[in-house]
Amino acid sequence: MFQPLGDRAPVDEAEKSLGALAEGTRSFTDARVLLVDDSQLIRMGLRRSLEQIGLVHVKEVGDGDTAIELLMREPFDLMLLDMEMPKRNGMQVLELMRESPHFAWPPVIVISGGAGMNDDAVRCIELGAEDYLPKPFNPVLLRARVTNSVDKKMLRDQDMLRLKQLKKQHEQLAKEQAKTEELLLNILPRSIAQRLRHGEERIADEAPIVSVLFADLVGFTAMTRKTTADQLVELLDDLFSRFDLITESHGLEKIKTIGDCYMLAGGVPLAREDHALAVCRAAFEMIDALAEMRARTGGAVNMRIGVHSGQVIAGVIGVRKFTYDLWGDTVNVASRMESTGQPGRVHVSPQTAALVAAEFDLEPRGSIEVKSLGQVETFFVNRRDDKLFGVPKEKVAASRP
């Protein structure tokens, strides 16, 4: 005895059938019909009626078991099913089809002349048969109902094809949207990208207090004169990729790179109270990352880091290439902290120093000239542990003038 069939189906042939339908090469006369009746005489009469309306792709079997086996191998557009048959009668065939709803069963027209015809007709319809005809069948009525069933089957196939096409288009669209989302997040902060997606046309924010960091490689320009392009780009990509991970791990925002200079900020676009501490923590990790790579550069490259805290304007500019950027005196002062610093040191303004004093040691640097601010007392930030810039403190102290 057959068991419920699960999801098995003649997928390849069914796909070919749908493909032909999509190309417009499949018509009513291409429909495949299965005749299931233990009487060869009845099957011959049915075949003649089908051929009169152009249905020539017809197969015949004499019992329910053989019908099920054939349906498992080949797709059909219609099955004409007798009720009274050996091995497995028509009602049992319908019951098996109902128990396996995911299989690609064709529509069924039941043709029967047994006793209890009305009750059988009701039960067959309940089990999923599309129509019911009594024997002896009326050829005109048979042809009309077969034509109707095949037409409806082809319409359902077209609907299925459209659904598959829509699903495929939706999946492709989702993939493209995911790619666009990923590219957008590589350019813009997540919160800014979300605002743009929600229709905000101009992004322009005032951030009252943030910390801005500039890190510039010292000796990099000289190194470009004696290093191949591949080696140079590989080094810079490796180092700045590490900086990206450090920035992300501290919840900071990479703003941009300019040549061999790396710029990040804390407290923007999302405000946070510990922006200065987070930026200084990241600064020391960046120094450590460079120290790990010094063997590759022969110690030829070092780094100055400058940090300043204050107000900025933040926004998105550009049409073809979006850029999230910061503007204001805070940016200029942070850049000045970097340019007037020392290799391997974190140089900060008094505003930043006041915000990090609880966690870091501050070493007075002295007074420097800062454009638009005049003379400013600045500081070097030191870590409170047994190492400074990745090397023992005493060695750093001995190397200072």
Coordinates of N, CA and C in Angstrom, one line a residue, residues 47-204:
R47 N -10.9 8.7 -24.8 CA -9.8 9.2 -25.6 C -10.4 9.9 -26.9
R48 N -11.4 9.3 -27.5 CA -12.0 9.9 -28.7 C -12.5 11.2 -28.4
S49 N -13.2 11.3 -27.3 CA -13.8 12.6 -26.9 C -12.8 13.7 -26.7
L50 N -11.6 13.3 -26.1 CA -10.5 14.2 -25.8 C -9.9 14.7 -27.1
E51 N -9.7 13.7 -28.1 CA -9.1 14.0 -29.3 C -9.9 15.0 -30.2
Q52 N -11.2 14.9 -30.0 CA -12.1 15.8 -30.7 C -12.0 17.3 -30.3
I53 N -11.5 17.5 -29.1 CA -11.2 18.9 -28.7 C -9.7 19.3 -28.7
G54 N -9.0 18.4 -29.4 CA -7.5 18.7 -29.6 C -6.6 18.2 -28.6
L55 N -7.1 17.4 -27.6 CA -6.2 16.9 -26.5 C -5.7 15.5 -27.0
V56 N -4.4 15.5 -27.4 CA -3.8 14.3 -28.0 C -2.8 13.7 -27.1
H57 N -2.4 14.4 -26.1 CA -1.3 13.9 -25.2 C -2.0 13.2 -24.0
V58 N -2.4 12.0 -24.3 CA -3.2 11.2 -23.3 C -2.5 9.9 -23.0
K59 N -2.5 9.5 -21.7 CA -2.0 8.3 -21.3 C -3.1 7.5 -20.5
E60 N -3.1 6.2 -20.6 CA -4.2 5.4 -20.0 C -3.6 4.4 -19.0
V61 N -4.2 4.2 -17.9 CA -3.9 3.1 -17.0 C -5.2 2.5 -16.5
G62 N -5.1 1.2 -16.0 CA -6.3 0.5 -15.6 C -6.6 0.4 -14.2
D63 N -5.8 1.0 -13.3 CA -6.0 0.9 -11.8 C -5.4 2.0 -11.1
G64 N -5.8 2.2 -9.8 CA -5.4 3.3 -9.0 C -3.9 3.3 -8.7
D65 N -3.4 2.1 -8.4 CA -1.9 2.1 -8.0 C -1.0 2.5 -9.2
T66 N -1.3 2.0 -10.4 CA -0.5 2.4 -11.5 C -0.7 3.9 -11.8
A67 N -1.9 4.4 -11.6 CA -2.1 5.9 -11.8 C -1.2 6.7 -10.8
I68 N -1.2 6.3 -9.5 CA -0.3 7.0 -8.6 C 1.1 6.9 -9.0
E69 N 1.6 5.7 -9.4 CA 3.0 5.6 -9.8 C 3.3 6.5 -10.9
L70 N 2.4 6.6 -11.9 CA 2.7 7.5 -13.1 C 2.6 8.9 -12.7
L71 N 1.7 9.3 -11.8 CA 1.7 10.7 -11.4 C 2.9 11.1 -10.6
M72 N 3.6 10.2 -9.9 CA 4.8 10.4 -9.2 C 6.0 10.7 -10.1
R73 N 5.9 10.2 -11.4 CA 7.0 10.3 -12.3 C 6.8 11.5 -13.3
E74 N 5.5 11.8 -13.7 CA 5.2 12.7 -14.7 C 4.2 13.7 -14.3
P75 N 4.2 14.9 -14.8 CA 3.2 15.9 -14.5 C 2.0 15.8 -15.5
F76 N 0.8 16.0 -15.0 CA -0.4 16.0 -15.9 C -1.2 17.2 -15.6
D77 N -2.0 17.6 -16.6 CA -2.9 18.8 -16.4 C -4.3 18.4 -16.0
L78 N -4.6 17.1 -16.1 CA -5.9 16.6 -15.8 C -5.9 15.1 -15.6
M79 N -6.7 14.6 -14.7 CA -6.9 13.1 -14.6 C -8.4 12.8 -14.6
L80 N -8.8 11.9 -15.5 CA -10.2 11.4 -15.5 C -10.2 10.1 -14.7
L81 N -10.9 10.0 -13.6 CA -10.7 8.9 -12.7 C -12.0 8.2 -12.5
D82 N -12.0 6.8 -12.7 CA -13.1 6.0 -12.4 C -13.2 5.6 -10.9
M83 N -14.3 5.3 -10.4 CA -14.5 5.0 -9.0 C -14.3 3.5 -8.8
E84 N -14.9 2.6 -9.6 CA -14.8 1.2 -9.3 C -13.7 0.6 -10.1
M85 N -12.6 0.3 -9.4 CA -11.4 -0.3 -10.0 C -10.7 -1.3 -9.0
P86 N -10.0 -2.3 -9.5 CA -9.2 -3.2 -8.7 C -8.0 -2.5 -8.0
K87 N -7.5 -3.2 -7.0 CA -6.2 -2.7 -6.3 C -6.5 -1.4 -5.5
R88 N -6.8 -0.3 -6.1 CA -7.1 0.9 -5.4 C -8.2 1.6 -6.2
N89 N -9.3 1.8 -5.6 CA -10.4 2.5 -6.3 C -10.3 4.0 -6.3
G90 N -11.1 4.7 -7.0 CA -11.0 6.1 -7.2 C -11.1 6.9 -5.9
M91 N -11.9 6.5 -5.0 CA -12.1 7.1 -3.7 C -10.8 7.1 -2.9
Q92 N -10.1 5.9 -3.0 CA -8.8 5.7 -2.3 C -7.7 6.6 -2.9
V93 N -7.8 6.7 -4.2 CA -6.8 7.6 -4.9 C -7.0 9.0 -4.4
L94 N -8.2 9.5 -4.4 CA -8.5 10.8 -3.9 C -8.0 11.0 -2.4
E95 N -8.3 10.0 -1.6 CA -7.9 10.1 -0.2 C -6.4 10.2 -0.1
L96 N -5.6 9.4 -0.9 CA -4.2 9.5 -0.8 C -3.7 10.9 -1.3
M97 N -4.3 11.4 -2.3 CA -4.0 12.8 -2.8 C -4.2 13.8 -1.8
R98 N -5.3 13.7 -1.0 CA -5.7 14.6 0.0 C -4.6 14.6 1.2
E99 N -4.1 13.4 1.4 CA -3.1 13.2 2.5 C -1.7 13.7 2.1
S100 N -1.5 14.0 0.8 CA -0.2 14.5 0.4 C -0.5 15.8 -0.4
P101 N -0.9 16.9 0.3 CA -1.3 18.1 -0.3 C -0.1 18.9 -1.0
H102 N 1.1 18.6 -0.6 CA 2.2 19.3 -1.2 C 2.7 18.8 -2.5
F103 N 2.1 17.6 -2.9 CA 2.5 17.0 -4.2 C 1.8 17.7 -5.3
A104 N 2.4 17.8 -6.5 CA 1.8 18.5 -7.6 C 0.8 17.7 -8.3
W105 N -0.3 17.4 -7.6 CA -1.4 16.7 -8.2 C -2.2 17.5 -9.3
P106 N -2.7 16.8 -10.3 CA -3.5 17.5 -11.3 C -4.9 17.6 -10.8
P107 N -5.8 18.4 -11.4 CA -7.2 18.4 -11.1 C -7.8 17.1 -11.6
V108 N -8.9 16.7 -10.9 CA -9.5 15.4 -11.1 C -11.0 15.5 -11.5
I109 N -11.4 14.9 -12.6 CA -12.8 14.7 -12.9 C -13.1 13.2 -12.7
V110 N -14.1 13.0 -11.8 CA -14.4 11.6 -11.5 C -15.6 11.2 -12.4
I111 N -15.4 10.0 -13.0 CA -16.5 9.4 -13.9 C -16.9 8.1 -13.3
S112 N -18.1 8.0 -12.9 CA -18.6 6.7 -12.2 C -20.0 6.4 -12.5
G113 N -20.3 5.1 -12.5 CA -21.7 4.7 -12.7 C -22.2 3.8 -11.6
G114 N -21.4 3.8 -10.4 CA -21.8 2.9 -9.4 C -23.0 3.3 -8.6
A115 N -23.4 2.4 -7.7 CA -24.6 2.7 -6.8 C -24.2 3.8 -5.9
G116 N -25.2 4.5 -5.4 CA -24.9 5.6 -4.4 C -24.2 6.7 -5.1
M117 N -24.6 7.0 -6.3 CA -23.8 8.0 -7.1 C -23.8 9.4 -6.5
N118 N -24.9 9.8 -5.9 CA -25.0 11.1 -5.3 C -24.1 11.3 -4.1
D119 N -24.1 10.2 -3.3 CA -23.3 10.3 -2.1 C -21.8 10.3 -2.5
D120 N -21.5 9.4 -3.5 CA -20.1 9.4 -4.0 C -19.7 10.7 -4.6
A121 N -20.6 11.4 -5.3 CA -20.2 12.7 -5.9 C -19.9 13.7 -4.8
V122 N -20.7 13.7 -3.7 CA -20.4 14.6 -2.6 C -19.1 14.3 -2.0
R123 N -18.9 13.0 -1.7 CA -17.6 12.6 -1.0 C -16.4 13.0 -1.9
C124 N -16.5 12.7 -3.2 CA -15.4 13.0 -4.1 C -15.0 14.5 -4.1
I125 N -16.1 15.4 -4.2 CA -15.9 16.8 -4.2 C -15.2 17.2 -2.8
E126 N -15.7 16.6 -1.7 CA -15.0 16.9 -0.4 C -13.6 16.5 -0.4
L127 N -13.2 15.4 -1.1 CA -11.8 15.0 -1.1 C -10.9 15.8 -2.1
G128 N -11.6 16.7 -2.9 CA -10.8 17.5 -3.7 C -11.0 17.4 -5.2
A129 N -11.9 16.5 -5.6 CA -12.2 16.3 -7.0 C -12.8 17.6 -7.6
E130 N -12.5 18.0 -8.8 CA -13.0 19.2 -9.4 C -14.4 19.1 -10.0
D131 N -14.7 17.9 -10.4 CA -16.0 17.6 -11.0 C -16.3 16.2 -11.0
Y132 N -17.6 15.9 -11.3 CA -18.1 14.5 -11.2 C -19.1 14.3 -12.3
L133 N -18.8 13.2 -13.1 CA -19.7 12.9 -14.2 C -20.2 11.4 -14.1
P134 N -21.5 11.2 -14.3 CA -22.0 9.8 -14.3 C -21.8 9.1 -15.6
K135 N -21.7 7.8 -15.4 CA -21.7 6.9 -16.6 C -23.1 6.4 -16.9
P136 N -23.4 6.2 -18.2 CA -22.6 6.5 -19.4 C -22.4 8.1 -19.5
F137 N -21.2 8.5 -19.8 CA -21.0 10.0 -19.9 C -21.5 10.6 -21.2
N138 N -21.9 11.8 -21.1 CA -22.4 12.6 -22.2 C -21.1 13.2 -22.9
P139 N -20.8 12.9 -24.1 CA -19.6 13.4 -24.7 C -19.5 14.9 -24.7
V140 N -20.6 15.5 -25.0 CA -20.6 17.0 -25.1 C -20.3 17.6 -23.7
L141 N -21.0 17.0 -22.7 CA -20.8 17.5 -21.4 C -19.4 17.2 -20.9
L142 N -18.9 16.1 -21.3 CA -17.5 15.7 -20.9 C -16.5 16.7 -21.5
R143 N -16.7 17.0 -22.8 CA -15.7 17.9 -23.5 C -15.8 19.3 -22.8
A144 N -17.0 19.7 -22.5 CA -17.2 21.1 -21.9 C -16.4 21.1 -20.5
R145 N -16.6 20.1 -19.7 CA -16.0 20.1 -18.4 C -14.5 19.9 -18.4
V146 N -14.1 19.1 -19.4 CA -12.6 18.9 -19.6 C -12.0 20.2 -20.0
T147 N -12.6 20.9 -21.0 CA -12.1 22.1 -21.5 C -12.0 23.1 -20.3
N148 N -13.0 23.2 -19.5 CA -13.1 24.1 -18.4 C -12.0 23.8 -17.4
S149 N -11.8 22.5 -17.1 CA -10.8 22.1 -16.1 C -9.4 22.4 -16.6
V150 N -9.1 22.1 -17.8 CA -7.8 22.3 -18.4 C -7.5 23.8 -18.4
D151 N -8.4 24.6 -18.8 CA -8.2 26.1 -18.9 C -7.9 26.6 -17.5
K152 N -8.7 26.1 -16.5 CA -8.4 26.6 -15.1 C -7.1 26.1 -14.6
K153 N -6.7 24.9 -15.0 CA -5.3 24.4 -14.6 C -4.2 25.3 -15.2
M154 N -4.4 25.7 -16.4 CA -3.4 26.5 -17.1 C -3.4 27.9 -16.4
L155 N -4.5 28.4 -16.1 CA -4.6 29.7 -15.4 C -3.9 29.6 -14.0
R156 N -4.1 28.5 -13.3 CA -3.4 28.3 -12.0 C -1.9 28.2 -12.2
D157 N -1.5 27.5 -13.3 CA -0.1 27.5 -13.6 C 0.5 28.8 -13.9
Q158 N -0.2 29.7 -14.6 CA 0.2 31.0 -14.9 C 0.4 31.8 -13.6
D159 N -0.6 31.6 -12.7 CA -0.6 32.3 -11.4 C 0.7 31.9 -10.6
M160 N 0.9 30.5 -10.6 CA 2.1 30.0 -9.9 C 3.4 30.5 -10.5
L161 N 3.4 30.6 -11.8 CA 4.6 31.2 -12.5 C 4.8 32.6 -12.1
R162 N 3.7 33.4 -12.1 CA 3.8 34.8 -11.7 C 4.3 34.9 -10.3
L163 N 3.8 34.1 -9.4 CA 4.2 34.1 -8.0 C 5.7 33.8 -7.9
K164 N 6.2 32.7 -8.6 CA 7.6 32.4 -8.6 C 8.4 33.5 -9.1
Q165 N 8.0 34.2 -10.2 CA 8.7 35.3 -10.8 C 8.8 36.5 -9.8
L166 N 7.6 36.7 -9.1 CA 7.6 37.8 -8.1 C 8.5 37.5 -7.0
K167 N 8.5 36.2 -6.5 CA 9.3 35.8 -5.4 C 10.8 36.0 -5.8
K168 N 11.1 35.6 -7.0 CA 12.5 35.7 -7.5 C 12.9 37.2 -7.6
Q169 N 12.0 38.0 -8.1 CA 12.3 39.4 -8.2 C 12.4 40.1 -6.8
H170 N 11.6 39.6 -5.9 CA 11.7 40.1 -4.5 C 13.0 39.7 -3.8
E171 N 13.4 38.5 -4.1 CA 14.7 38.0 -3.5 C 15.9 38.8 -4.1
Q172 N 15.8 39.0 -5.4 CA 16.9 39.8 -6.1 C 16.9 41.3 -5.5
L173 N 15.6 41.8 -5.3 CA 15.5 43.2 -4.8 C 16.1 43.2 -3.4
A174 N 15.7 42.2 -2.6 CA 16.2 42.1 -1.2 C 17.8 42.1 -1.2
K175 N 18.3 41.3 -2.1 CA 19.8 41.2 -2.2 C 20.4 42.5 -2.5
E176 N 19.8 43.2 -3.5 CA 20.3 44.5 -3.9 C 20.2 45.5 -2.8
Q177 N 19.0 45.5 -2.1 CA 18.9 46.4 -1.0 C 19.9 46.1 0.1
A178 N 20.2 44.8 0.4 CA 21.2 44.5 1.4 C 22.6 45.0 1.0
K179 N 22.9 44.9 -0.3 CA 24.2 45.4 -0.8 C 24.2 46.9 -0.7
T180 N 23.1 47.6 -1.0 CA 23.0 49.0 -0.9 C 23.2 49.4 0.6
E181 N 22.5 48.7 1.4 CA 22.6 49.0 2.9 C 24.0 48.8 3.4
E182 N 24.7 47.8 2.9 CA 26.1 47.5 3.4 C 27.0 48.6 2.9
L183 N 26.8 49.0 1.6 CA 27.6 50.1 1.1 C 27.4 51.4 1.8
L184 N 26.1 51.7 2.1 CA 25.7 52.9 2.8 C 26.3 53.0 4.1
L185 N 26.3 51.8 4.8 CA 26.9 51.7 6.2 C 28.4 51.8 6.2
N186 N 29.0 51.5 5.0 CA 30.5 51.7 4.9 C 30.8 53.1 4.7
I187 N 29.9 53.9 4.3 CA 30.1 55.4 4.1 C 29.6 56.2 5.2
L188 N 28.4 55.9 5.7 CA 27.8 56.7 6.7 C 27.5 56.0 8.0
P189 N 27.4 56.7 9.1 CA 27.0 56.1 10.4 C 25.6 55.5 10.2
R190 N 25.3 54.4 11.0 CA 24.1 53.7 10.9 C 22.9 54.6 11.1
S191 N 23.0 55.4 12.2 CA 21.8 56.3 12.5 C 21.6 57.4 11.4
I192 N 22.7 57.8 10.8 CA 22.5 58.8 9.7 C 21.9 58.1 8.4
A193 N 22.4 56.9 8.2 CA 21.8 56.1 7.0 C 20.3 55.9 7.2
Q194 N 19.9 55.6 8.4 CA 18.5 55.3 8.7 C 17.7 56.6 8.5
R195 N 18.2 57.7 8.9 CA 17.5 59.0 8.7 C 17.4 59.3 7.2
L196 N 18.4 59.0 6.4 CA 18.3 59.2 4.9 C 17.3 58.3 4.3
R197 N 17.3 57.0 4.8 CA 16.3 56.1 4.2 C 14.9 56.5 4.6
H198 N 14.7 57.1 5.7 CA 13.3 57.5 6.1 C 12.9 58.9 5.5
G199 N 13.7 59.4 4.5 CA 13.3 60.5 3.7 C 13.9 61.8 4.1
E200 N 14.7 61.9 5.2 CA 15.3 63.2 5.6 C 16.3 63.6 4.5
E201 N 16.1 64.8 3.9 CA 16.9 65.2 2.8 C 18.2 65.9 3.1
R202 N 18.2 66.6 4.2 CA 19.4 67.3 4.6 C 19.8 66.9 6.1
I203 N 21.0 66.4 6.2 CA 21.5 66.0 7.6 C 22.4 67.1 8.0
A204 N 22.0 67.9 9.0 CA 22.8 68.9 9.6 C 22.5 69.0 11.1

